mmCIF file with all atom_site columns, C-alpha atoms in Angstrom:
data_model
loop_
_atom_site.group_PDB
_atom_site.id
_atom_site.type_symbol
_atom_site.label_atom_id
_atom_site.label_alt_id
_atom_site.label_comp_id
_atom_site.label_asym_id
_atom_site.label_entity_id
_atom_site.label_seq_id
_atom_site.pdbx_PDB_ins_code
_atom_site.Cartn_x
_atom_site.Cartn_y
_atom_site.Cartn_z
_atom_site.occupancy
_atom_site.B_iso_or_equiv
_atom_site.pdbx_formal_charge
_atom_site.auth_seq_id
_atom_site.auth_comp_id
_atom_site.auth_asym_id
_atom_site.auth_atom_id
_atom_site.pdbx_PDB_model_num
ATOM 1   C CA . MET A 1 1   ? -22.857 -42.772 -23.649 1.00 80.00 ? 1330 MET A CA 1
ATOM 2   C CA . ARG A 1 2   ? -26.399 -43.435 -24.852 1.00 90.00 ? 1331 ARG A CA 1
ATOM 3   C CA . LYS A 1 3   ? -29.001 -40.744 -24.414 1.00 92.00 ? 1332 LYS A CA 1
ATOM 4   C CA . GLU A 1 4   ? -32.785 -40.806 -24.583 1.00 93.00 ? 1333 GLU A CA 1
ATOM 5   C CA . THR A 1 5   ? -35.588 -38.545 -25.677 1.00 93.00 ? 1334 THR A CA 1
ATOM 6   C CA . THR A 1 6   ? -39.193 -39.464 -24.954 1.00 94.00 ? 1335 THR A CA 1
ATOM 7   C CA . ALA A 1 7   ? -42.672 -38.468 -26.062 1.00 95.00 ? 1336 ALA A CA 1
ATOM 8   C CA . GLN A 1 8   ? -46.226 -39.639 -25.435 1.00 95.00 ? 1337 GLN A CA 1
ATOM 9   C CA . THR A 1 9   ? -49.399 -39.491 -27.439 1.00 95.00 ? 1338 THR A CA 1
ATOM 10  C CA . TRP A 1 10  ? -52.922 -40.851 -27.037 1.00 95.00 ? 1339 TRP A CA 1
ATOM 11  C CA . VAL A 1 11  ? -54.447 -42.661 -29.988 1.00 95.00 ? 1340 VAL A CA 1
ATOM 12  C CA . GLU A 1 12  ? -58.218 -43.165 -30.206 1.00 94.00 ? 1341 GLU A CA 1
ATOM 13  C CA . VAL A 1 13  ? -57.870 -46.776 -31.367 1.00 93.00 ? 1342 VAL A CA 1
ATOM 14  C CA . ASP A 1 14  ? -58.134 -50.026 -29.412 1.00 93.00 ? 1343 ASP A CA 1
ATOM 15  C CA . ILE A 1 15  ? -54.726 -51.340 -28.301 1.00 94.00 ? 1344 ILE A CA 1
ATOM 16  C CA . GLY A 1 16  ? -55.183 -54.645 -30.160 1.00 93.00 ? 1345 GLY A CA 1
ATOM 17  C CA . ILE A 1 17  ? -55.954 -52.946 -33.474 1.00 93.00 ? 1346 ILE A CA 1
ATOM 18  C CA . LEU A 1 18  ? -53.096 -50.477 -33.051 1.00 94.00 ? 1347 LEU A CA 1
ATOM 19  C CA . TRP A 1 19  ? -50.667 -53.298 -32.182 1.00 94.00 ? 1348 TRP A CA 1
ATOM 20  C CA . GLU A 1 20  ? -51.653 -55.284 -35.275 1.00 91.00 ? 1349 GLU A CA 1
ATOM 21  C CA . ALA A 1 21  ? -51.125 -52.255 -37.505 1.00 90.00 ? 1350 ALA A CA 1
ATOM 22  C CA . LEU A 1 22  ? -47.821 -51.234 -35.950 1.00 87.00 ? 1351 LEU A CA 1
ATOM 23  C CA . ALA A 1 23  ? -46.172 -54.569 -35.267 1.00 84.00 ? 1352 ALA A CA 1
ATOM 24  C CA . LYS A 1 24  ? -47.693 -56.874 -37.872 1.00 80.00 ? 1353 LYS A CA 1
ATOM 25  C CA . ASP A 1 25  ? -48.941 -54.870 -40.869 1.00 80.00 ? 1354 ASP A CA 1
ATOM 26  C CA . LEU A 1 26  ? -46.550 -51.917 -40.843 1.00 78.00 ? 1355 LEU A CA 1
ATOM 27  C CA . TRP A 1 27  ? -44.996 -52.860 -44.180 1.00 72.00 ? 1356 TRP A CA 1
ATOM 28  C CA . LEU A 1 28  ? -48.424 -52.601 -45.834 1.00 76.00 ? 1357 LEU A CA 1
ATOM 29  C CA . ILE A 1 29  ? -49.641 -49.529 -44.017 1.00 81.00 ? 1358 ILE A CA 1
ATOM 30  C CA . LEU A 1 30  ? -46.595 -47.235 -43.801 1.00 77.00 ? 1359 LEU A CA 1
ATOM 31  C CA . PRO A 1 31  ? -46.579 -46.018 -47.431 1.00 76.00 ? 1360 PRO A CA 1
ATOM 32  C CA . LYS A 1 32  ? -50.335 -45.378 -47.180 1.00 81.00 ? 1361 LYS A CA 1
ATOM 33  C CA . VAL A 1 33  ? -50.135 -43.466 -43.906 1.00 83.00 ? 1362 VAL A CA 1
ATOM 34  C CA . ILE A 1 34  ? -47.195 -41.198 -44.778 1.00 76.00 ? 1363 ILE A CA 1
ATOM 35  C CA . PRO A 1 35  ? -46.822 -41.296 -48.565 1.00 73.00 ? 1364 PRO A CA 1
ATOM 36  C CA . ASN A 1 36  ? -45.141 -37.881 -48.558 1.00 67.00 ? 1365 ASN A CA 1
ATOM 37  C CA . LEU A 1 37  ? -42.202 -39.366 -46.612 1.00 65.00 ? 1366 LEU A CA 1
ATOM 38  C CA . VAL A 1 38  ? -42.168 -43.007 -47.639 1.00 61.00 ? 1367 VAL A CA 1
ATOM 39  C CA . LYS A 1 39  ? -42.587 -43.324 -51.367 1.00 55.00 ? 1368 LYS A CA 1
ATOM 40  C CA . TYR A 1 40  ? -42.067 -47.058 -51.501 1.00 50.00 ? 1369 TYR A CA 1
ATOM 41  C CA . SER A 1 41  ? -41.321 -49.657 -48.912 1.00 48.00 ? 1370 SER A CA 1
ATOM 42  C CA . CYS A 1 42  ? -38.692 -52.062 -50.234 1.00 51.00 ? 1371 CYS A CA 1
ATOM 43  C CA . TRP A 1 43  ? -39.436 -54.889 -47.849 1.00 50.00 ? 1372 TRP A CA 1
ATOM 44  C CA . LYS A 1 44  ? -42.215 -57.417 -47.708 1.00 49.00 ? 1373 LYS A CA 1
ATOM 45  C CA . GLY A 1 45  ? -43.279 -60.310 -45.550 1.00 48.00 ? 1374 GLY A CA 1
ATOM 46  C CA . THR A 1 46  ? -44.177 -61.087 -41.980 1.00 53.00 ? 1375 THR A CA 1
ATOM 47  C CA . VAL A 1 47  ? -42.906 -58.607 -39.438 1.00 58.00 ? 1376 VAL A CA 1
ATOM 48  C CA . ASP A 1 48  ? -40.656 -60.482 -37.019 1.00 59.00 ? 1377 ASP A CA 1
ATOM 49  C CA . LEU A 1 49  ? -37.732 -59.883 -34.690 1.00 61.00 ? 1378 LEU A CA 1
ATOM 50  C CA . GLY A 1 50  ? -34.544 -59.358 -36.669 1.00 58.00 ? 1379 GLY A CA 1
ATOM 51  C CA . LEU A 1 51  ? -36.332 -58.424 -39.903 1.00 60.00 ? 1380 LEU A CA 1
ATOM 52  C CA . ILE A 1 52  ? -34.532 -55.650 -41.738 1.00 60.00 ? 1381 ILE A CA 1
ATOM 53  C CA . LEU A 1 53  ? -36.734 -52.912 -43.145 1.00 62.00 ? 1382 LEU A CA 1
ATOM 54  C CA . VAL A 1 54  ? -35.630 -50.586 -45.929 1.00 59.00 ? 1383 VAL A CA 1
ATOM 55  C CA . TYR A 1 55  ? -37.406 -47.287 -46.448 1.00 60.00 ? 1384 TYR A CA 1
ATOM 56  C CA . CYS A 1 56  ? -36.938 -45.605 -49.805 1.00 58.00 ? 1385 CYS A CA 1
ATOM 57  C CA . LYS A 1 57  ? -37.734 -42.004 -49.081 1.00 56.00 ? 1386 LYS A CA 1
ATOM 58  C CA . THR A 1 58  ? -38.915 -39.112 -51.207 1.00 53.00 ? 1387 THR A CA 1
ATOM 59  C CA . GLU A 1 59  ? -37.187 -35.815 -51.853 1.00 52.00 ? 1388 GLU A CA 1
ATOM 60  C CA . VAL A 1 60  ? -38.819 -34.441 -48.678 1.00 51.00 ? 1389 VAL A CA 1
ATOM 61  C CA . THR A 1 61  ? -36.165 -36.110 -46.519 1.00 50.00 ? 1390 THR A CA 1
ATOM 62  C CA . ASN A 1 62  ? -32.384 -35.706 -46.528 1.00 50.00 ? 1391 ASN A CA 1
ATOM 63  C CA . ALA A 1 63  ? -31.622 -39.411 -46.723 1.00 49.00 ? 1392 ALA A CA 1
ATOM 64  C CA . ALA A 1 64  ? -32.000 -41.466 -49.884 1.00 62.00 ? 1393 ALA A CA 1
ATOM 65  C CA . PHE A 1 65  ? -32.858 -44.499 -47.795 1.00 71.00 ? 1394 PHE A CA 1
ATOM 66  C CA . GLN A 1 66  ? -32.797 -45.839 -44.289 1.00 77.00 ? 1395 GLN A CA 1
ATOM 67  C CA . LYS A 1 67  ? -32.437 -49.436 -43.142 1.00 79.00 ? 1396 LYS A CA 1
ATOM 68  C CA . GLU A 1 68  ? -33.932 -50.384 -39.809 1.00 81.00 ? 1397 GLU A CA 1
ATOM 69  C CA . LYS A 1 69  ? -33.877 -53.671 -37.981 1.00 83.00 ? 1398 LYS A CA 1
ATOM 70  C CA . ILE A 1 70  ? -36.651 -54.832 -35.674 1.00 85.00 ? 1399 ILE A CA 1
ATOM 71  C CA . VAL A 1 71  ? -34.823 -55.279 -32.370 1.00 90.00 ? 1400 VAL A CA 1
ATOM 72  C CA . GLU A 1 72  ? -37.799 -55.600 -30.070 1.00 91.00 ? 1401 GLU A CA 1
ATOM 73  C CA . LEU A 1 73  ? -41.149 -57.261 -30.657 1.00 90.00 ? 1402 LEU A CA 1
ATOM 74  C CA . ASP A 1 74  ? -42.927 -58.160 -27.423 1.00 94.00 ? 1403 ASP A CA 1
ATOM 75  C CA . GLU A 1 75  ? -46.594 -58.916 -27.916 1.00 92.00 ? 1404 GLU A CA 1
ATOM 76  C CA . ASN A 1 76  ? -47.214 -59.399 -24.175 1.00 95.00 ? 1405 ASN A CA 1
ATOM 77  C CA . GLU A 1 77  ? -45.806 -55.968 -23.299 1.00 96.00 ? 1406 GLU A CA 1
ATOM 78  C CA . TYR A 1 78  ? -46.886 -54.297 -26.559 1.00 97.00 ? 1407 TYR A CA 1
ATOM 79  C CA . ARG A 1 79  ? -43.310 -53.107 -27.229 1.00 96.00 ? 1408 ARG A CA 1
ATOM 80  C CA . PHE A 1 80  ? -41.964 -52.617 -30.745 1.00 93.00 ? 1409 PHE A CA 1
ATOM 81  C CA . GLY A 1 81  ? -38.415 -51.369 -31.354 1.00 92.00 ? 1410 GLY A CA 1
ATOM 82  C CA . LEU A 1 82  ? -36.517 -50.384 -34.489 1.00 90.00 ? 1411 LEU A CA 1
ATOM 83  C CA . GLU A 1 83  ? -32.787 -49.660 -34.774 1.00 91.00 ? 1412 GLU A CA 1
ATOM 84  C CA . VAL A 1 84  ? -31.321 -47.736 -37.692 1.00 90.00 ? 1413 VAL A CA 1
ATOM 85  C CA . ILE A 1 85  ? -28.526 -49.875 -39.143 1.00 88.00 ? 1414 ILE A CA 1
ATOM 86  C CA . GLN A 1 86  ? -27.710 -47.974 -42.347 1.00 85.00 ? 1415 GLN A CA 1
ATOM 87  C CA . GLY A 1 87  ? -28.388 -44.553 -43.838 1.00 82.00 ? 1416 GLY A CA 1
ATOM 88  C CA . GLY A 1 88  ? -30.811 -42.060 -42.393 1.00 80.00 ? 1417 GLY A CA 1
ATOM 89  C CA . HIS A 1 89  ? -29.734 -40.796 -38.982 1.00 83.00 ? 1418 HIS A CA 1
ATOM 90  C CA . LEU A 1 90  ? -26.420 -42.634 -39.175 1.00 86.00 ? 1419 LEU A CA 1
ATOM 91  C CA . ASN A 1 91  ? -25.482 -40.304 -42.039 1.00 84.00 ? 1420 ASN A CA 1
ATOM 92  C CA . HIS A 1 92  ? -25.825 -37.367 -39.643 1.00 82.00 ? 1421 HIS A CA 1
ATOM 93  C CA . GLY A 1 93  ? -23.178 -38.257 -37.064 1.00 85.00 ? 1422 GLY A CA 1
ATOM 94  C CA . PHE A 1 94  ? -25.061 -40.769 -34.939 1.00 90.00 ? 1423 PHE A CA 1
ATOM 95  C CA . THR A 1 95  ? -23.415 -44.082 -34.127 1.00 91.00 ? 1424 THR A CA 1
ATOM 96  C CA . TYR A 1 96  ? -26.597 -45.614 -32.680 1.00 94.00 ? 1425 TYR A CA 1
ATOM 97  C CA . TYR A 1 97  ? -30.232 -44.619 -33.242 1.00 93.00 ? 1426 TYR A CA 1
ATOM 98  C CA . ALA A 1 98  ? -33.305 -46.581 -32.156 1.00 95.00 ? 1427 ALA A CA 1
ATOM 99  C CA . THR A 1 99  ? -37.007 -45.888 -31.687 1.00 94.00 ? 1428 THR A CA 1
ATOM 100 C CA . THR A 1 100 ? -39.204 -47.909 -29.340 1.00 96.00 ? 1429 THR A CA 1
ATOM 101 C CA . PHE A 1 101 ? -42.987 -47.796 -29.145 1.00 96.00 ? 1430 PHE A CA 1
ATOM 102 C CA . LYS A 1 102 ? -44.703 -49.042 -25.957 1.00 98.00 ? 1431 LYS A CA 1
ATOM 103 C CA . LEU A 1 103 ? -48.489 -49.287 -26.080 1.00 97.00 ? 1432 LEU A CA 1
ATOM 104 C CA . SER A 1 104 ? -50.673 -49.317 -22.978 1.00 96.00 ? 1433 SER A CA 1
ATOM 105 C CA . THR A 1 105 ? -54.238 -48.678 -21.955 1.00 92.00 ? 1434 THR A CA 1
ATOM 106 C CA . GLU A 1 106 ? -56.184 -48.259 -18.766 1.00 80.00 ? 1435 GLU A CA 1
ATOM 107 C CA . ILE A 1 107 ? -58.125 -51.314 -17.638 1.00 76.00 ? 1436 ILE A CA 1
ATOM 108 C CA . GLY A 1 108 ? -61.668 -51.177 -18.943 1.00 71.00 ? 1437 GLY A CA 1
ATOM 109 C CA . VAL A 1 109 ? -60.942 -48.383 -21.409 1.00 72.00 ? 1438 VAL A CA 1
ATOM 110 C CA . LYS A 1 110 ? -61.551 -49.349 -25.024 1.00 75.00 ? 1439 LYS A CA 1
ATOM 111 C CA . LYS A 1 111 ? -60.588 -47.484 -28.149 1.00 86.00 ? 1440 LYS A CA 1
ATOM 112 C CA . GLN A 1 112 ? -57.902 -45.429 -26.460 1.00 92.00 ? 1441 GLN A CA 1
ATOM 113 C CA . THR A 1 113 ? -54.213 -46.321 -26.341 1.00 95.00 ? 1442 THR A CA 1
ATOM 114 C CA . LEU A 1 114 ? -51.289 -44.474 -24.808 1.00 96.00 ? 1443 LEU A CA 1
ATOM 115 C CA . VAL A 1 115 ? -48.139 -44.662 -26.941 1.00 96.00 ? 1444 VAL A CA 1
ATOM 116 C CA . ASP A 1 116 ? -44.832 -44.046 -25.193 1.00 97.00 ? 1445 ASP A CA 1
ATOM 117 C CA . ILE A 1 117 ? -42.080 -43.283 -27.699 1.00 96.00 ? 1446 ILE A CA 1
ATOM 118 C CA . THR A 1 118 ? -38.427 -43.540 -26.724 1.00 97.00 ? 1447 THR A CA 1
ATOM 119 C CA . ILE A 1 119 ? -35.589 -42.416 -28.981 1.00 95.00 ? 1448 ILE A CA 1
ATOM 120 C CA . THR A 1 120 ? -32.263 -43.863 -27.837 1.00 95.00 ? 1449 THR A CA 1
ATOM 121 C CA . TYR A 1 121 ? -29.146 -42.548 -29.530 1.00 94.00 ? 1450 TYR A CA 1
ATOM 122 C CA . ASP A 1 122 ? -25.400 -42.207 -29.341 1.00 92.00 ? 1451 ASP A CA 1
ATOM 123 C CA . THR A 1 123 ? -23.337 -39.492 -30.968 1.00 87.00 ? 1452 THR A CA 1
ATOM 124 C CA . GLU A 1 124 ? -19.903 -38.030 -30.494 1.00 75.00 ? 1453 GLU A CA 1
ATOM 125 C CA . ARG A 1 125 ? -21.224 -34.486 -30.704 1.00 74.00 ? 1454 ARG A CA 1
ATOM 126 C CA . GLU A 1 126 ? -23.794 -32.767 -28.543 1.00 73.00 ? 1455 GLU A CA 1
ATOM 127 C CA . GLU A 1 127 ? -27.060 -33.319 -30.391 1.00 62.00 ? 1456 GLU A CA 1
ATOM 128 C CA . ILE A 1 128 ? -30.569 -32.742 -29.140 1.00 65.00 ? 1457 ILE A CA 1
ATOM 129 C CA . ASP A 1 129 ? -32.465 -31.416 -32.151 1.00 82.00 ? 1458 ASP A CA 1
ATOM 130 C CA . MET A 1 130 ? -32.701 -34.548 -34.325 1.00 83.00 ? 1459 MET A CA 1
ATOM 131 C CA . PRO A 1 131 ? -33.897 -36.909 -31.536 1.00 87.00 ? 1460 PRO A CA 1
ATOM 132 C CA . LEU A 1 132 ? -36.520 -34.337 -30.520 1.00 87.00 ? 1461 LEU A CA 1
ATOM 133 C CA . GLN A 1 133 ? -37.609 -34.080 -34.174 1.00 87.00 ? 1462 GLN A CA 1
ATOM 134 C CA . THR A 1 134 ? -37.809 -37.878 -34.398 1.00 86.00 ? 1463 THR A CA 1
ATOM 135 C CA . ALA A 1 135 ? -39.970 -38.039 -31.271 1.00 89.00 ? 1464 ALA A CA 1
ATOM 136 C CA . LYS A 1 136 ? -42.252 -35.363 -32.717 1.00 89.00 ? 1465 LYS A CA 1
ATOM 137 C CA . SER A 1 137 ? -42.357 -37.168 -36.083 1.00 87.00 ? 1466 SER A CA 1
ATOM 138 C CA . ALA A 1 138 ? -43.147 -40.489 -34.385 1.00 89.00 ? 1467 ALA A CA 1
ATOM 139 C CA . SER A 1 139 ? -46.032 -38.838 -32.507 1.00 91.00 ? 1468 SER A CA 1
ATOM 140 C CA . THR A 1 140 ? -47.285 -37.316 -35.755 1.00 89.00 ? 1469 THR A CA 1
ATOM 141 C CA . PHE A 1 141 ? -47.023 -40.717 -37.433 1.00 88.00 ? 1470 PHE A CA 1
ATOM 142 C CA . MET A 1 142 ? -49.093 -42.313 -34.643 1.00 92.00 ? 1471 MET A CA 1
ATOM 143 C CA . LYS A 1 143 ? -51.833 -39.706 -35.170 1.00 93.00 ? 1472 LYS A CA 1
ATOM 144 C CA . ALA A 1 144 ? -51.737 -40.337 -38.933 1.00 91.00 ? 1473 ALA A CA 1
ATOM 145 C CA . LEU A 1 145 ? -51.953 -44.072 -38.249 1.00 92.00 ? 1474 LEU A CA 1
ATOM 146 C CA . GLU A 1 146 ? -54.938 -43.385 -35.980 1.00 94.00 ? 1475 GLU A CA 1
ATOM 147 C CA . THR A 1 147 ? -56.696 -41.480 -38.777 1.00 93.00 ? 1476 THR A CA 1
ATOM 148 C CA . TYR A 1 148 ? -55.932 -44.245 -41.262 1.00 92.00 ? 1477 TYR A CA 1
ATOM 149 C CA . LEU A 1 149 ? -57.238 -46.970 -38.958 1.00 93.00 ? 1478 LEU A CA 1
ATOM 150 C CA . LEU A 1 150 ? -60.385 -45.042 -38.099 1.00 92.00 ? 1479 LEU A CA 1
ATOM 151 C CA . THR A 1 151 ? -61.244 -44.444 -41.759 1.00 91.00 ? 1480 THR A CA 1
ATOM 152 C CA . VAL A 1 152 ? -60.164 -47.763 -43.246 1.00 83.00 ? 1481 VAL A CA 1
ATOM 153 C CA . SER A 1 153 ? -60.654 -50.614 -40.822 1.00 59.00 ? 1482 SER A CA 1
ATOM 154 C CA . ILE A 1 154 ? -62.915 -49.604 -37.963 1.00 48.00 ? 1483 ILE A CA 1
#
């Protein structure tokens, strides 16, 4: 049975700019935003549904690599979803592990975006720590992305 863990964070960046960075330019930005976790991104090209992403991680993480597939990319709803298909969390007893980002903003509010993060997972053992850590890490990543975007492109 699939389970979910959720988190929310506000990012002081316009929704359009944040969407472009997350859903279109992630392969360029990720190693710059969190170089201590992602030493080198092994994939290149246009981000699109079904694209498989490979993260080659540093000694900071337990996994040598993690492959993720883009399983959701909805520009109208600002939803971006990644499913781990090899390595990473799957090496720790999970049979399914996915992270979805949903961006939203209040009408008339510029330069502020709410990011809803959902971790969906399936495991045969009772596990709550790793999904909670992933949600926390995803929130931390969004704040790092905010800092990067505010200093580099805005």
